[in-house]
Coordinates of C-alpha atoms in Angstrom, one line a residue:
X1 CA -23.0 -13.2 22.9
X2 CA -20.3 -11.6 20.6
X3 CA -20.3 -7.8 20.8
X4 CA -21.8 -6.8 17.4
X5 CA -22.3 -3.5 15.7
X6 CA -23.9 -2.8 12.3
X7 CA -22.4 0.2 10.5
X8 CA -25.1 2.2 8.6
X9 CA -23.7 4.9 6.3
X10 CA -26.2 7.8 5.6
X11 CA -26.5 10.7 3.2
X12 CA -30.0 12.3 3.0
X13 CA -31.8 9.5 4.7
X14 CA -33.8 11.5 7.3
X15 CA -37.0 9.9 6.1
X16 CA -35.7 6.4 6.6
X17 CA -33.2 6.4 9.5
X18 CA -35.5 6.2 12.5
X19 CA -37.6 3.6 10.8
X20 CA -34.7 1.3 9.9
X21 CA -32.9 1.7 13.3
X22 CA -36.1 0.8 15.1
X23 CA -36.5 -2.3 13.0
X24 CA -32.9 -3.3 13.6
X25 CA -33.1 -2.8 17.4
X26 CA -36.3 -4.8 17.6
X27 CA -35.0 -7.7 15.4
X28 CA -31.7 -8.0 17.2
X29 CA -31.8 -6.2 20.6
X30 CA -28.2 -7.1 21.4
X31 CA -26.8 -5.5 18.3
X32 CA -25.4 -2.0 18.4
X33 CA -25.9 0.5 15.6
X34 CA -23.3 3.0 14.3
X35 CA -24.7 5.7 12.0
X36 CA -22.0 7.2 9.8
X37 CA -23.4 10.5 8.4
X38 CA -21.6 12.5 5.7
X39 CA -23.0 15.9 6.8
X40 CA -26.4 15.2 5.1
X41 CA -28.1 18.5 4.2
X42 CA -31.5 17.1 5.0
X43 CA -30.8 16.8 8.7
X44 CA -30.1 13.1 8.9
X45 CA -27.2 13.7 11.3
X46 CA -29.6 15.4 13.7
X47 CA -32.0 12.5 13.5
X48 CA -29.2 10.2 14.3
X49 CA -28.2 12.2 17.3
X50 CA -31.7 12.1 18.6
X51 CA -31.8 8.3 18.3
X52 CA -28.5 8.0 20.1
X53 CA -29.7 10.3 22.9
X54 CA -32.6 7.8 23.5
X55 CA -30.7 4.6 23.1
X56 CA -27.2 3.8 24.4
X57 CA -26.8 1.1 21.8
X58 CA -27.1 3.6 19.0
X59 CA -24.0 5.6 18.1
X60 CA -23.2 8.4 15.6
X61 CA -20.1 9.2 13.7
X62 CA -20.2 12.6 11.9
X63 CA -18.0 13.1 8.9
X64 CA -17.2 16.5 7.5
X65 CA -18.3 16.0 4.0
X66 CA -19.7 13.5 1.5
X67 CA -16.8 11.2 0.8
X68 CA -18.3 8.1 -0.7
X69 CA -19.7 4.8 0.5
X70 CA -16.4 3.1 0.9
X71 CA -14.8 5.9 2.9
X72 CA -17.8 6.0 5.2
X73 CA -17.5 2.2 5.9
X74 CA -13.8 2.5 6.5
X75 CA -14.4 5.2 9.1
X76 CA -17.1 3.1 10.7
X77 CA -14.9 0.0 10.7
X78 CA -12.0 1.9 12.3
X79 CA -14.4 3.2 15.0
X80 CA -15.7 -0.3 15.7
X81 CA -12.3 -2.0 15.8
X82 CA -11.1 0.7 18.3
X83 CA -13.9 -0.3 20.6
X84 CA -13.3 -4.0 20.5
X85 CA -16.4 -5.2 18.7
X86 CA -16.2 -8.9 17.8
X87 CA -18.5 -8.8 14.8
X88 CA -18.8 -5.8 12.5
X89 CA -21.5 -5.6 9.9
X90 CA -22.7 -3.3 7.2
X91 CA -26.1 -2.5 5.8
X92 CA -28.0 0.3 4.0
X93 CA -30.3 2.8 5.7
X94 CA -33.0 2.7 3.1
X95 CA -34.7 -0.6 4.0
X96 CA -33.4 -2.6 1.1
X97 CA -31.5 -4.8 3.6
X98 CA -34.1 -6.1 6.0
X99 CA -33.0 -6.2 9.7
X100 CA -35.3 -9.1 10.3
X101 CA -33.0 -11.2 8.1
X102 CA -29.8 -10.2 9.9
X103 CA -30.1 -13.4 12.0
X104 CA -29.3 -15.4 8.9
X105 CA -25.9 -13.7 8.6
X106 CA -25.2 -13.9 12.3
X107 CA -26.0 -17.7 12.4
X108 CA -23.6 -18.3 9.4
X109 CA -20.7 -16.3 10.9
X110 CA -20.1 -19.1 13.4
X111 CA -18.0 -21.0 10.8
X112 CA -16.9 -18.1 8.5
X113 CA -14.9 -14.9 8.5
X114 CA -17.2 -13.0 6.2
X115 CA -20.9 -13.6 5.5
X116 CA -22.7 -11.9 2.6
X117 CA -26.5 -11.5 2.4
X118 CA -26.9 -12.6 -1.3
X119 CA -29.6 -11.8 -3.8
X120 CA -28.3 -14.3 -6.3
X121 CA -27.9 -17.6 -4.5
X122 CA -30.8 -20.2 -4.2
X123 CA -33.5 -18.7 -2.1
X124 CA -32.4 -15.1 -2.6
X125 CA -34.5 -12.6 -4.5
X126 CA -35.2 -8.9 -5.3
X127 CA -38.4 -7.0 -4.9
X128 CA -39.6 -4.1 -7.1
X129 CA -36.6 -4.0 -9.4
X130 CA -37.1 -3.4 -13.1
X131 CA -35.8 -6.0 -15.5
X132 CA -33.0 -3.8 -16.7
X133 CA -31.6 -3.4 -13.2
X134 CA -31.9 -7.1 -12.5
X135 CA -30.0 -7.9 -15.7
X136 CA -27.4 -5.3 -14.9
X137 CA -26.7 -6.7 -11.4
X138 CA -26.7 -10.3 -12.5
X139 CA -24.5 -9.5 -15.5
X140 CA -22.1 -7.4 -13.4
X141 CA -21.7 -10.2 -10.9
X142 CA -21.2 -12.8 -13.6
X143 CA -18.5 -10.5 -15.1
X144 CA -16.8 -10.2 -11.7
X145 CA -16.8 -14.0 -11.2
X146 CA -15.3 -14.6 -14.6
X147 CA -12.7 -11.9 -14.6
X148 CA -11.5 -12.3 -11.0
X149 CA -11.9 -16.1 -10.9
X150 CA -14.0 -16.1 -7.7
X151 CA -17.0 -18.3 -6.8
X152 CA -19.2 -15.7 -5.1
X153 CA -22.6 -15.1 -6.6
X154 CA -23.2 -11.6 -5.2
X155 CA -19.8 -9.8 -5.0
X156 CA -21.4 -6.4 -5.0
X157 CA -23.8 -7.0 -2.1
X158 CA -23.7 -4.6 0.8
X159 CA -25.4 -6.6 3.6
X160 CA -22.5 -8.2 5.3
X161 CA -21.0 -9.3 8.7
X162 CA -17.2 -9.6 9.3
X163 CA -15.3 -11.0 12.2
X164 CA -13.0 -8.4 13.6
X165 CA -10.0 -10.7 12.8
X166 CA -11.1 -10.7 9.1
X167 CA -11.0 -6.9 8.9
X168 CA -7.6 -6.9 10.7
X169 CA -6.2 -9.4 8.2
X170 CA -7.5 -7.4 5.2
X171 CA -5.4 -4.4 6.3
X172 CA -7.9 -1.6 5.8
X173 CA -5.1 1.0 5.6
X174 CA -4.4 -0.3 2.1
X175 CA -8.0 0.1 0.8
X176 CA -8.3 3.0 -1.6
X177 CA -11.8 2.4 -3.0
X178 CA -14.4 5.0 -1.9
X179 CA -17.4 4.2 -4.1
X180 CA -19.7 1.2 -4.6
X181 CA -16.7 -0.9 -5.9
X182 CA -15.6 -1.0 -2.2
X183 CA -17.8 -4.0 -1.7
X184 CA -16.0 -6.0 -4.4
X185 CA -12.6 -4.7 -3.3
X186 CA -13.1 -6.0 0.3
X187 CA -14.4 -9.3 -0.9
X188 CA -11.4 -9.7 -3.3
X189 CA -9.0 -8.9 -0.4
X190 CA -10.7 -11.3 1.9
X191 CA -10.4 -14.2 -0.6
X192 CA -6.8 -13.4 -1.3
X193 CA -6.1 -13.5 2.5
X194 CA -7.5 -17.0 2.5
X195 CA -10.5 -16.1 4.6
X196 CA -13.7 -18.2 4.6
X197 CA -16.6 -16.4 2.8
X198 CA -20.2 -17.6 3.0
X199 CA -23.3 -16.4 1.2
X200 CA -26.8 -16.7 2.7
X201 CA -30.0 -15.8 0.8
X202 CA -31.8 -12.6 1.5
X203 CA -34.8 -10.8 0.0
X204 CA -33.6 -7.4 -1.3
X205 CA -36.3 -4.7 -1.3
X206 CA -36.0 -1.6 -3.5
X207 CA -36.3 1.6 -1.4
X208 CA -39.7 3.2 -1.3
X209 CA -38.6 6.6 0.1
X210 CA -35.7 8.8 -1.0
X211 CA -33.4 8.6 -4.0
X212 CA -31.1 5.8 -4.9
X213 CA -27.4 6.7 -4.8
X214 CA -26.7 4.2 -7.7
X215 CA -26.3 5.6 -11.2
X216 CA -24.9 4.6 -14.6
X217 CA -21.8 6.6 -13.9
X218 CA -21.2 4.8 -10.6
X219 CA -21.7 1.4 -12.2
X220 CA -19.4 2.2 -15.1
X221 CA -16.7 3.4 -12.7
X222 CA -17.0 0.2 -10.6
X223 CA -16.7 -2.1 -13.7
X224 CA -13.7 -0.1 -14.9
X225 CA -11.9 -0.7 -11.6
X226 CA -12.8 -4.4 -11.5
X227 CA -11.6 -4.8 -15.1
X228 CA -8.2 -3.3 -14.1
X229 CA -7.9 -5.7 -11.1
X230 CA -8.9 -8.7 -13.2
X231 CA -6.4 -7.9 -16.0
X232 CA -3.7 -7.4 -13.4
X233 CA -4.6 -10.7 -11.7
X234 CA -4.5 -12.5 -15.1
X235 CA -1.1 -11.0 -15.8
X236 CA 0.2 -12.2 -12.4
X237 CA -1.1 -15.7 -13.1
X238 CA 0.7 -15.8 -16.5
X239 CA 3.9 -14.6 -14.9
X240 CA 3.6 -17.2 -12.1
X241 CA 3.0 -19.9 -14.6
X242 CA 5.9 -18.8 -16.8
X243 CA 8.1 -18.7 -13.7
X244 CA 7.2 -22.3 -12.7
X245 CA 7.9 -23.5 -16.2
X246 CA 11.3 -21.9 -16.3
X247 CA 12.1 -23.4 -12.9
X248 CA 11.1 -26.9 -14.1
X249 CA 13.1 -26.5 -17.2
X250 CA 16.2 -25.5 -15.3
X251 CA 15.7 -28.5 -12.9
X252 CA 15.5 -30.9 -15.9
X253 CA 18.6 -29.4 -17.4

């Protein structure tokens, strides 16, 4: 069985953490859990320490301050790579990613480098989302596909499993994204590295306790960064095409 760890970033998730860790440990008893807490003022870090004291497969990484989702994942990935885990996953602590569906991702990783639990492939769904948020997510993902020229339906999804070799090829030291755009950033880098990416359907459930960290400001920032990447990629494509034409022209001359 591959050594597997799921990285779970937390900020003010004291009401959810024990519940989601228990579900994960029951659903996949061989999987380890790494809680990465950004010094939550509600005591989430202490809850995580209590869980780790009771279960040797639960680990905690305390960060000094709130640094963003991407920064928390990068710290968790570095921790997991240093401890020779074979498979390294990511999921939310609020119950939106159901541990009972993690097996779908682990089954698919046998012939992939990165597996994404997708809301927007056939069989995927969302529960308790307002129409406006559904349209925003679908529209944002369509925008990403068109602008970046990729064939991934849910580029912003945060329920994922990587092979350690995939994270090593991506070169995490070059990743600068700290917010929610981190998910698209890593996918973009994985595809550029020639890695095999698979999507499997999941049912995404809106949190029932605590406050969502997503906001209009966060969404706008993410789309701004993606636009910049897409325009840069289109510019590179034009330059490559122009270079090939010039080379052919010189050859004919």
